[in-house]
Amino acid sequence: MLVLVQNGVGAKILTPIISILIILGAISTAVNMISGIVTRCVNSIERNKSEAERTNGHLLRNAIFTAIFTFLAFAIAQFGLMAVVKKGYAYLGYAAFITLFVPFVVHAIATKGKEI
């Protein structure tokens, strides 16, 4: 969009507008993603609690998880996403081997391949 606007009609006016909209879109996406994961984590923790216990510490749990995930997003931005992904994929392969491949092979051997 930015390249098209810069080479088209009204580039001096539309370029800053498009740039601001891109920044606002990135911020709103980040806020929605952090809000979603905070809601899921807090709901997961509060699932086995009574209604009184849920309402008692709900705001504090939201604040703690929001701080954790905001710091995590900030740390990823500081180190660079590609560096995190490069290191993470190596460990993700080991985790997948242990959690997916090994149980699949054990299950196949136990059922003699009938339930694959």
N, CA, C and O atoms as CSV, one atom per row, in Angstrom:
chain,resi,resn,atom,element,x,y,z
A,1,MET,N,N,0.819,-1.182,0.000
A,1,MET,CA,C,0.000,0.000,0.000
A,1,MET,C,C,0.871,1.256,0.000
A,1,MET,O,O,0.626,2.201,-0.750
A,2,LEU,N,N,1.875,1.243,0.844
A,2,LEU,CA,C,2.714,2.431,0.980
A,2,LEU,C,C,3.453,2.739,-0.327
A,2,LEU,O,O,3.565,3.900,-0.721
A,3,VAL,N,N,3.953,1.704,-0.991
A,3,VAL,CA,C,4.669,1.914,-2.261
A,3,VAL,C,C,3.700,2.425,-3.322
A,3,VAL,O,O,4.049,3.313,-4.100
A,4,LEU,N,N,2.493,1.879,-3.361
A,4,LEU,CA,C,1.516,2.339,-4.339
A,4,LEU,C,C,1.136,3.795,-4.099
A,4,LEU,O,O,1.032,4.580,-5.042
A,5,VAL,N,N,0.931,4.149,-2.844
A,5,VAL,CA,C,0.563,5.530,-2.516
A,5,VAL,C,C,1.712,6.477,-2.824
A,5,VAL,O,O,1.480,7.575,-3.330
A,6,GLN,N,N,2.938,6.083,-2.533
A,6,GLN,CA,C,4.086,6.959,-2.765
A,6,GLN,C,C,4.294,7.238,-4.248
A,6,GLN,O,O,4.808,8.297,-4.609
A,7,ASN,N,N,3.905,6.311,-5.106
A,7,ASN,CA,C,4.090,6.500,-6.545
A,7,ASN,C,C,2.826,6.994,-7.237
A,7,ASN,O,O,2.823,7.149,-8.458
A,8,GLY,N,N,1.762,7.244,-6.499
A,8,GLY,CA,C,0.497,7.641,-7.101
A,8,GLY,C,C,0.154,9.086,-6.833
A,8,GLY,O,O,0.996,9.890,-6.432
A,9,VAL,N,N,-1.107,9.391,-7.066
A,9,VAL,CA,C,-1.628,10.749,-6.898
A,9,VAL,C,C,-1.838,11.022,-5.407
A,9,VAL,O,O,-2.341,10.158,-4.688
A,10,GLY,N,N,-1.466,12.191,-4.947
A,10,GLY,CA,C,-1.668,12.583,-3.557
A,10,GLY,C,C,-0.695,11.935,-2.596
A,10,GLY,O,O,-1.045,11.674,-1.445
A,11,ALA,N,N,0.513,11.673,-3.043
A,11,ALA,CA,C,1.502,10.964,-2.235
A,11,ALA,C,C,1.885,11.747,-0.981
A,11,ALA,O,O,2.122,11.152,0.070
A,12,LYS,N,N,1.947,13.067,-1.082
A,12,LYS,CA,C,2.377,13.866,0.070
A,12,LYS,C,C,1.364,13.811,1.206
A,12,LYS,O,O,1.740,13.895,2.375
A,13,ILE,N,N,0.116,13.675,0.883
A,13,ILE,CA,C,-0.925,13.627,1.916
A,13,ILE,C,C,-1.183,12.196,2.379
A,13,ILE,O,O,-1.324,11.941,3.575
A,14,LEU,N,N,-1.243,11.269,1.432
A,14,LEU,CA,C,-1.633,9.897,1.762
A,14,LEU,C,C,-0.515,9.083,2.417
A,14,LEU,O,O,-0.810,8.171,3.189
A,15,THR,N,N,0.747,9.378,2.140
A,15,THR,CA,C,1.845,8.615,2.733
A,15,THR,C,C,1.846,8.696,4.262
A,15,THR,O,O,1.935,7.650,4.906
A,16,PRO,N,N,1.754,9.877,4.875
A,16,PRO,CA,C,1.699,9.906,6.345
A,16,PRO,C,C,0.437,9.246,6.905
A,16,PRO,O,O,0.478,8.609,7.958
A,17,ILE,N,N,-0.681,9.403,6.197
A,17,ILE,CA,C,-1.923,8.786,6.668
A,17,ILE,C,C,-1.807,7.272,6.661
A,17,ILE,O,O,-2.175,6.620,7.638
A,18,ILE,N,N,-1.305,6.709,5.580
A,18,ILE,CA,C,-1.135,5.251,5.486
A,18,ILE,C,C,-0.125,4.777,6.531
A,18,ILE,O,O,-0.327,3.725,7.137
A,19,SER,N,N,0.942,5.517,6.754
A,19,SER,CA,C,1.940,5.135,7.760
A,19,SER,C,C,1.323,5.091,9.152
A,19,SER,O,O,1.570,4.154,9.912
A,20,ILE,N,N,0.529,6.090,9.486
A,20,ILE,CA,C,-0.137,6.112,10.794
A,20,ILE,C,C,-1.118,4.951,10.919
A,20,ILE,O,O,-1.204,4.324,11.975
A,21,LEU,N,N,-1.853,4.660,9.855
A,21,LEU,CA,C,-2.805,3.546,9.889
A,21,LEU,C,C,-2.100,2.201,10.060
A,21,LEU,O,O,-2.615,1.316,10.744
A,22,ILE,N,N,-0.928,2.040,9.446
A,22,ILE,CA,C,-0.157,0.804,9.612
A,22,ILE,C,C,0.286,0.650,11.064
A,22,ILE,O,O,0.188,-0.436,11.636
A,23,ILE,N,N,0.774,1.737,11.659
A,23,ILE,CA,C,1.204,1.694,13.066
A,23,ILE,C,C,0.024,1.387,13.979
A,23,ILE,O,O,0.140,0.557,14.880
A,24,LEU,N,N,-1.105,2.044,13.756
A,24,LEU,CA,C,-2.294,1.783,14.575
A,24,LEU,C,C,-2.788,0.344,14.412
A,24,LEU,O,O,-3.238,-0.278,15.375
A,25,GLY,N,N,-2.701,-0.172,13.200
A,25,GLY,CA,C,-3.092,-1.573,12.970
A,25,GLY,C,C,-2.189,-2.536,13.712
A,25,GLY,O,O,-2.663,-3.520,14.280
A,26,ALA,N,N,-0.895,-2.267,13.713
A,26,ALA,CA,C,0.040,-3.137,14.437
A,26,ALA,C,C,-0.210,-3.084,15.937
A,26,ALA,O,O,-0.190,-4.115,16.610
A,27,ILE,N,N,-0.444,-1.887,16.458
A,27,ILE,CA,C,-0.700,-1.750,17.896
A,27,ILE,C,C,-1.998,-2.434,18.289
A,27,ILE,O,O,-2.051,-3.136,19.299
A,28,SER,N,N,-3.051,-2.231,17.494
A,28,SER,CA,C,-4.331,-2.847,17.847
A,28,SER,C,C,-4.250,-4.368,17.758
A,28,SER,O,O,-4.888,-5.066,18.547
A,29,THR,N,N,-3.482,-4.887,16.816
A,29,THR,CA,C,-3.305,-6.332,16.723
A,29,THR,C,C,-2.580,-6.857,17.952
A,29,THR,O,O,-2.970,-7.881,18.512
A,30,ALA,N,N,-1.539,-6.170,18.374
A,30,ALA,CA,C,-0.787,-6.602,19.559
A,30,ALA,C,C,-1.662,-6.554,20.803
A,30,ALA,O,O,-1.627,-7.469,21.626
A,31,VAL,N,N,-2.444,-5.493,20.942
A,31,VAL,CA,C,-3.323,-5.373,22.113
A,31,VAL,C,C,-4.353,-6.495,22.123
A,31,VAL,O,O,-4.608,-7.087,23.171
A,32,ASN,N,N,-4.941,-6.792,20.985
A,32,ASN,CA,C,-5.935,-7.868,20.913
A,32,ASN,C,C,-5.318,-9.230,21.181
A,32,ASN,O,O,-5.944,-10.066,21.833
A,33,MET,N,N,-4.114,-9.475,20.699
A,33,MET,CA,C,-3.466,-10.766,20.937
A,33,MET,C,C,-3.128,-10.934,22.418
A,33,MET,O,O,-3.348,-12.008,22.978
A,34,ILE,N,N,-2.599,-9.898,23.057
A,34,ILE,CA,C,-2.277,-9.984,24.477
A,34,ILE,C,C,-3.555,-10.132,25.293
A,34,ILE,O,O,-3.592,-10.901,26.253
A,35,SER,N,N,-4.587,-9.411,24.923
A,35,SER,CA,C,-5.864,-9.523,25.631
A,35,SER,C,C,-6.426,-10.932,25.519
A,35,SER,O,O,-6.935,-11.477,26.498
A,36,GLY,N,N,-6.338,-11.518,24.346
A,36,GLY,CA,C,-6.851,-12.876,24.149
A,36,GLY,C,C,-6.115,-13.909,24.973
A,36,GLY,O,O,-6.744,-14.762,25.598
A,37,ILE,N,N,-4.788,-13.848,24.986
A,37,ILE,CA,C,-4.036,-14.853,25.738
A,37,ILE,C,C,-4.186,-14.640,27.240
A,37,ILE,O,O,-4.184,-15.608,28.001
A,38,VAL,N,N,-4.315,-13.384,27.680
A,38,VAL,CA,C,-4.547,-13.110,29.102
A,38,VAL,C,C,-5.898,-13.682,29.520
A,38,VAL,O,O,-6.001,-14.318,30.569
A,39,THR,N,N,-6.919,-13.465,28.721
A,39,THR,CA,C,-8.247,-13.984,29.034
A,39,THR,C,C,-8.230,-15.501,29.122
A,39,THR,O,O,-8.827,-16.073,30.034
A,40,ARG,N,N,-7.559,-16.157,28.195
A,40,ARG,CA,C,-7.496,-17.622,28.220
A,40,ARG,C,C,-6.751,-18.136,29.441
A,40,ARG,O,O,-7.183,-19.102,30.070
A,41,CYS,N,N,-5.646,-17.507,29.779
A,41,CYS,CA,C,-4.869,-17.962,30.940
A,41,CYS,C,C,-5.638,-17.741,32.240
A,41,CYS,O,O,-5.666,-18.622,33.101
A,42,VAL,N,N,-6.258,-16.581,32.388
A,42,VAL,CA,C,-7.011,-16.291,33.608
A,42,VAL,C,C,-8.216,-17.223,33.716
A,42,VAL,O,O,-8.507,-17.732,34.798
A,43,ASN,N,N,-8.910,-17.446,32.617
A,43,ASN,CA,C,-10.041,-18.382,32.646
A,43,ASN,C,C,-9.593,-19.794,32.986
A,43,ASN,O,O,-10.300,-20.525,33.681
A,44,SER,N,N,-8.437,-20.174,32.504
A,44,SER,CA,C,-7.908,-21.500,32.811
A,44,SER,C,C,-7.608,-21.650,34.299
A,44,SER,O,O,-7.891,-22.690,34.892
A,45,ILE,N,N,-7.041,-20.623,34.892
A,45,ILE,CA,C,-6.729,-20.668,36.322
A,45,ILE,C,C,-8.002,-20.626,37.167
A,45,ILE,O,O,-8.093,-21.301,38.193
A,46,GLU,N,N,-8.975,-19.838,36.737
A,46,GLU,CA,C,-10.193,-19.653,37.525
A,46,GLU,C,C,-11.233,-20.750,37.312
A,46,GLU,O,O,-12.279,-20.739,37.960
A,47,ARG,N,N,-10.967,-21.673,36.437
A,47,ARG,CA,C,-11.943,-22.710,36.104
A,47,ARG,C,C,-12.378,-23.529,37.312
A,47,ARG,O,O,-13.561,-23.840,37.451
A,48,ASN,N,N,-11.455,-23.878,38.174
A,48,ASN,CA,C,-11.763,-24.752,39.315
A,48,ASN,C,C,-12.031,-23.989,40.601
A,48,ASN,O,O,-12.052,-24.588,41.676
A,49,LYS,N,N,-12.234,-22.694,40.517
A,49,LYS,CA,C,-12.449,-21.890,41.721
A,49,LYS,C,C,-13.929,-21.533,41.849
A,49,LYS,O,O,-14.677,-21.541,40.872
A,50,SER,N,N,-14.323,-21.224,43.068
A,50,SER,CA,C,-15.702,-20.801,43.297
A,50,SER,C,C,-15.897,-19.382,42.781
A,50,SER,O,O,-14.932,-18.686,42.467
A,51,GLU,N,N,-17.163,-18.961,42.698
A,51,GLU,CA,C,-17.462,-17.621,42.181
A,51,GLU,C,C,-16.847,-16.529,43.042
A,51,GLU,O,O,-16.385,-15.512,42.523
A,52,ALA,N,N,-16.838,-16.733,44.346
A,52,ALA,CA,C,-16.257,-15.739,45.254
A,52,ALA,C,C,-14.746,-15.629,45.048
A,52,ALA,O,O,-14.194,-14.529,45.050
A,53,GLU,N,N,-14.083,-16.769,44.870
A,53,GLU,CA,C,-12.631,-16.752,44.645
A,53,GLU,C,C,-12.294,-16.122,43.294
A,53,GLU,O,O,-11.279,-15.437,43.163
A,54,ARG,N,N,-13.141,-16.354,42.290
A,54,ARG,CA,C,-12.904,-15.769,40.966
A,54,ARG,C,C,-12.943,-14.251,41.019
A,54,ARG,O,O,-12.048,-13.575,40.511
A,55,THR,N,N,-13.991,-13.726,41.642
A,55,THR,CA,C,-14.135,-12.269,41.665
A,55,THR,C,C,-13.141,-11.603,42.609
A,55,THR,O,O,-12.798,-10.434,42.428
A,56,ASN,N,N,-12.680,-12.338,43.608
A,56,ASN,CA,C,-11.774,-11.764,44.605
A,56,ASN,C,C,-10.438,-11.347,43.993
A,56,ASN,O,O,-9.982,-10.229,44.232
A,57,GLY,N,N,-9.806,-12.211,43.217
A,57,GLY,CA,C,-8.484,-11.896,42.691
A,57,GLY,C,C,-8.441,-11.758,41.186
A,57,GLY,O,O,-7.365,-11.819,40.592
A,58,HIS,N,N,-9.594,-11.571,40.553
A,58,HIS,CA,C,-9.658,-11.540,39.092
A,58,HIS,C,C,-8.825,-10.397,38.496
A,58,HIS,O,O,-8.062,-10.604,37.552
A,59,LEU,N,N,-8.976,-9.217,39.044
A,59,LEU,CA,C,-8.249,-8.062,38.524
A,59,LEU,C,C,-6.735,-8.216,38.704
A,59,LEU,O,O,-5.963,-7.841,37.822
A,60,LEU,N,N,-6.317,-8.760,39.833
A,60,LEU,CA,C,-4.891,-8.974,40.072
A,60,LEU,C,C,-4.318,-10.007,39.103
A,60,LEU,O,O,-3.229,-9.817,38.560
A,61,ARG,N,N,-5.054,-11.104,38.888
A,61,ARG,CA,C,-4.590,-12.121,37.934
A,61,ARG,C,C,-4.497,-11.540,36.522
A,61,ARG,O,O,-3.546,-11.825,35.795
A,62,ASN,N,N,-5.476,-10.734,36.137
A,62,ASN,CA,C,-5.414,-10.080,34.828
A,62,ASN,C,C,-4.187,-9.176,34.719
A,62,ASN,O,O,-3.497,-9.182,33.700
A,63,ALA,N,N,-3.922,-8.414,35.753
A,63,ALA,CA,C,-2.776,-7.501,35.738
A,63,ALA,C,C,-1.458,-8.262,35.651
A,63,ALA,O,O,-0.556,-7.864,34.914
A,64,ILE,N,N,-1.346,-9.349,36.397
A,64,ILE,CA,C,-0.106,-10.127,36.391
A,64,ILE,C,C,0.144,-10.752,35.021
A,64,ILE,O,O,1.248,-10.662,34.485
A,65,PHE,N,N,-0.887,-11.387,34.455
A,65,PHE,CA,C,-0.712,-12.012,33.141
A,65,PHE,C,C,-0.485,-10.968,32.053
A,65,PHE,O,O,0.276,-11.212,31.117
A,66,THR,N,N,-1.129,-9.819,32.160
A,66,THR,CA,C,-0.898,-8.758,31.179
A,66,THR,C,C,0.550,-8.282,31.241
A,66,THR,O,O,1.181,-8.075,30.204
A,67,ALA,N,N,1.076,-8.109,32.443
A,67,ALA,CA,C,2.482,-7.692,32.588
A,67,ALA,C,C,3.430,-8.745,32.031
A,67,ALA,O,O,4.409,-8.412,31.364
A,68,ILE,N,N,3.143,-10.008,32.301
A,68,ILE,CA,C,4.007,-11.093,31.812
A,68,ILE,C,C,4.037,-11.117,30.289
A,68,ILE,O,O,5.110,-11.152,29.687
A,69,PHE,N,N,2.858,-11.099,29.664
A,69,PHE,CA,C,2.826,-11.223,28.204
A,69,PHE,C,C,3.272,-9.944,27.500
A,69,PHE,O,O,3.807,-10.007,26.393
A,70,THR,N,N,3.063,-8.797,28.119
A,70,THR,CA,C,3.590,-7.561,27.545
A,70,THR,C,C,5.109,-7.557,27.607
A,70,THR,O,O,5.767,-7.167,26.643
A,71,PHE,N,N,5.669,-7.984,28.725
A,71,PHE,CA,C,7.126,-8.083,28.844
A,71,PHE,C,C,7.675,-9.099,27.851
A,71,PHE,O,O,8.717,-8.864,27.239
A,72,LEU,N,N,6.989,-10.218,27.686
A,72,LEU,CA,C,7.428,-11.244,26.739
A,72,LEU,C,C,7.438,-10.694,25.312
A,72,LEU,O,O,8.389,-10.920,24.564
A,73,ALA,N,N,6.381,-9.974,24.937
A,73,ALA,CA,C,6.336,-9.372,23.598
A,73,ALA,C,C,7.449,-8.335,23.428
A,73,ALA,O,O,8.063,-8.249,22.365
A,74,PHE,N,N,7.705,-7.549,24.477
A,74,PHE,CA,C,8.778,-6.569,24.434
A,74,PHE,C,C,10.137,-7.253,24.294
A,74,PHE,O,O,10.985,-6.802,23.524
A,75,ALA,N,N,10.343,-8.338,25.036
A,75,ALA,CA,C,11.620,-9.062,24.961
A,75,ALA,C,C,11.834,-9.653,23.577
A,75,ALA,O,O,12.943,-9.603,23.044
A,76,ILE,N,N,10.784,-10.210,22.993
A,76,ILE,CA,C,10.904,-10.761,21.635
A,76,ILE,C,C,11.241,-9.652,20.648
A,76,ILE,O,O,12.052,-9.849,19.743
A,77,ALA,N,N,10.619,-8.486,20.820
A,77,ALA,CA,C,10.916,-7.362,19.924
A,77,ALA,C,C,12.357,-6.896,20.088
A,77,ALA,O,O,12.986,-6.501,19.106
A,78,GLN,N,N,12.888,-6.934,21.293
A,78,GLN,CA,C,14.257,-6.487,21.528
A,78,GLN,C,C,15.284,-7.450,20.948
A,78,GLN,O,O,16.287,-7.016,20.381
A,79,PHE,N,N,15.048,-8.754,21.083
A,79,PHE,CA,C,16.004,-9.742,20.593
A,79,PHE,C,C,15.829,-10.021,19.115
A,79,PHE,O,O,16.727,-10.567,18.475
A,80,GLY,N,N,14.707,-9.661,18.578
A,80,GLY,CA,C,14.421,-9.932,17.175
A,80,GLY,C,C,13.665,-11.241,17.039
A,80,GLY,O,O,14.048,-12.264,17.606
A,81,LEU,N,N,12.613,-11.190,16.297
A,81,LEU,CA,C,11.763,-12.371,16.148
A,81,LEU,C,C,12.497,-13.514,15.461
A,81,LEU,O,O,12.307,-14.675,15.823
A,82,MET,N,N,13.325,-13.202,14.481
A,82,MET,CA,C,14.021,-14.269,13.756
A,82,MET,C,C,15.004,-15.011,14.657
A,82,MET,O,O,15.157,-16.226,14.529
A,83,ALA,N,N,15.661,-14.312,15.551
A,83,ALA,CA,C,16.584,-14.981,16.476
A,83,ALA,C,C,15.823,-15.895,17.422
A,83,ALA,O,O,16.273,-17.001,17.721
A,84,VAL,N,N,14.668,-15.433,17.893
A,84,VAL,CA,C,13.848,-16.256,18.788
A,84,VAL,C,C,13.320,-17.476,18.041
A,84,VAL,O,O,13.332,-18.586,18.573
A,85,VAL,N,N,12.859,-17.271,16.816
A,85,VAL,CA,C,12.322,-18.371,16.024
A,85,VAL,C,C,13.416,-19.376,15.688
A,85,VAL,O,O,13.185,-20.584,15.732
A,86,LYS,N,N,14.602,-18.886,15.355
A,86,LYS,CA,C,15.706,-19.789,15.009
A,86,LYS,C,C,16.054,-20.707,16.178
A,86,LYS,O,O,16.229,-21.912,15.994
A,87,LYS,N,N,16.154,-20.146,17.369
A,87,LYS,CA,C,16.441,-20.960,18.555
A,87,LYS,C,C,15.242,-21.815,18.933
A,87,LYS,O,O,15.393,-22.982,19.294
A,88,GLY,N,N,14.056,-21.235,18.850
A,88,GLY,CA,C,12.845,-21.944,19.263
A,88,GLY,C,C,12.539,-23.147,18.401
A,88,GLY,O,O,12.099,-24.172,18.922
A,89,TYR,N,N,12.756,-23.059,17.095
A,89,TYR,CA,C,12.458,-24.178,16.214
A,89,TYR,C,C,13.339,-25.385,16.503
A,89,TYR,O,O,12.897,-26.524,16.351
A,90,ALA,N,N,14.557,-25.155,16.911
A,90,ALA,CA,C,15.425,-26.278,17.259
A,90,ALA,C,C,14.845,-27.051,18.436
A,90,ALA,O,O,14.784,-28.281,18.410
A,91,TYR,N,N,14.420,-26.328,19.465
A,91,TYR,CA,C,13.841,-26.993,20.629
A,91,TYR,C,C,12.444,-27.520,20.342
A,91,TYR,O,O,12.020,-28.511,20.937
A,92,LEU,N,N,11.728,-26.868,19.438
A,92,LEU,CA,C,10.404,-27.330,19.071
A,92,LEU,C,C,10.479,-28.696,18.393
A,92,LEU,O,O,9.584,-29.524,18.563
A,93,GLY,N,N,11.528,-28.930,17.638
A,93,GLY,CA,C,11.721,-30.241,17.017
A,93,GLY,C,C,11.925,-31.330,18.053
A,93,GLY,O,O,11.360,-32.417,17.933
A,94,TYR,N,N,12.724,-31.049,19.066
A,94,TYR,CA,C,12.925,-32.024,20.134
A,94,TYR,C,C,11.625,-32.268,20.902
A,94,TYR,O,O,11.301,-33.408,21.233
A,95,ALA,N,N,10.890,-31.206,21.180
A,95,ALA,CA,C,9.629,-31.346,21.908
A,95,ALA,C,C,8.620,-32.142,21.091
A,95,ALA,O,O,7.901,-32.975,21.645
A,96,ALA,N,N,8.554,-31.902,19.791
A,96,ALA,CA,C,7.635,-32.657,18.935
A,96,ALA,C,C,8.029,-34.123,18.881
A,96,ALA,O,O,7.164,-34.999,18.873
A,97,PHE,N,N,9.316,-34.397,18.844
A,97,PHE,CA,C,9.767,-35.787,18.824
A,97,PHE,C,C,9.306,-36.523,20.084
A,97,PHE,O,O,8.823,-37.653,20.019
A,98,ILE,N,N,9.466,-35.858,21.229
A,98,ILE,CA,C,9.111,-36.491,22.502
A,98,ILE,C,C,7.604,-36.581,22.678
A,98,ILE,O,O,7.103,-37.602,23.149
A,99,THR,N,N,6.873,-35.540,22.311
A,99,THR,CA,C,5.433,-35.513,22.594
A,99,THR,C,C,4.568,-36.101,21.494
A,99,THR,O,O,3.430,-36.488,21.761
A,100,LEU,N,N,5.066,-36.181,20.270
A,100,LEU,CA,C,4.255,-36.698,19.172
A,100,LEU,C,C,4.767,-38.019,18.609
A,100,LEU,O,O,4.021,-38.993,18.521
A,101,PHE,N,N,6.020,-38.047,18.237
A,101,PHE,CA,C,6.547,-39.221,17.544
A,101,PHE,C,C,6.654,-40.435,18.459
A,101,PHE,O,O,6.187,-41.520,18.112
A,102,VAL,N,N,7.260,-40.256,19.615
A,102,VAL,CA,C,7.448,-41.393,20.529
A,102,VAL,C,C,6.107,-41.996,20.965
A,102,VAL,O,O,5.958,-43.216,20.895
A,103,PRO,N,N,5.113,-41.196,21.415
A,103,PRO,CA,C,3.829,-41.793,21.770
A,103,PRO,C,C,3.136,-42.475,20.589
A,103,PRO,O,O,2.468,-43.493,20.770
A,104,PHE,N,N,3.291,-41.922,19.377
A,104,PHE,CA,C,2.695,-42.548,18.206
A,104,PHE,C,C,3.297,-43.927,17.953
A,104,PHE,O,O,2.573,-44.886,17.683
A,105,VAL,N,N,4.603,-44.024,18.040
A,105,VAL,CA,C,5.267,-45.314,17.818
A,105,VAL,C,C,4.894,-46.303,18.916
A,105,VAL,O,O,4.628,-47.469,18.624
A,106,VAL,N,N,4.870,-45.867,20.161
A,106,VAL,CA,C,4.493,-46.750,21.269
A,106,VAL,C,C,3.053,-47.234,21.088
A,106,VAL,O,O,2.764,-48.411,21.301
A,107,HIS,N,N,2.154,-46.336,20.696
A,107,HIS,CA,C,0.758,-46.714,20.474
A,107,HIS,C,C,0.639,-47.699,19.299
A,107,HIS,O,O,-0.125,-48.662,19.369
A,108,ALA,N,N,1.386,-47.456,18.241
A,108,ALA,CA,C,1.353,-48.362,17.097
A,108,ALA,C,C,1.863,-49.745,17.467
A,108,ALA,O,O,1.321,-50.752,17.012
A,109,ILE,N,N,2.898,-49.799,18.287
A,109,ILE,CA,C,3.422,-51.104,18.718
A,109,ILE,C,C,2.431,-51.791,19.655
A,109,ILE,O,O,2.219,-52.999,19.549
A,110,ALA,N,N,1.827,-51.041,20.562
A,110,ALA,CA,C,0.891,-51.628,21.533
A,110,ALA,C,C,-0.364,-52.163,20.862
A,110,ALA,O,O,-0.885,-53.200,21.273
A,111,THR,N,N,-0.854,-51.482,19.846
A,111,THR,CA,C,-2.071,-51.930,19.157
A,111,THR,C,C,-1.760,-52.761,17.925
A,111,THR,O,O,-2.670,-53.158,17.197
A,112,LYS,N,N,-0.492,-53.027,17.686
A,112,LYS,CA,C,-0.030,-53.803,16.540
A,112,LYS,C,C,-0.500,-53.203,15.213
A,112,LYS,O,O,-0.781,-53.915,14.249
A,113,GLY,N,N,-0.578,-51.867,15.198
A,113,GLY,CA,C,-0.906,-51.143,13.972
A,113,GLY,C,C,-2.373,-51.158,13.600
A,113,GLY,O,O,-2.712,-50.705,12.507
A,114,LYS,N,N,-3.273,-51.657,14.450
A,114,LYS,CA,C,-4.690,-51.762,14.100
A,114,LYS,C,C,-5.417,-50.429,14.220
A,114,LYS,O,O,-6.417,-50.221,13.533
A,115,GLU,N,N,-4.951,-49.524,15.065
A,115,GLU,CA,C,-5.653,-48.273,15.304
A,115,GLU,C,C,-4.920,-47.061,14.717
A,115,GLU,O,O,-5.107,-45.939,15.188
A,116,ILE,N,N,-4.117,-47.273,13.728
A,116,ILE,CA,C,-3.375,-46.145,13.143
A,116,ILE,C,C,-4.229,-45.444,12.141
A,116,ILE,O,O,-3.793,-44.467,11.534
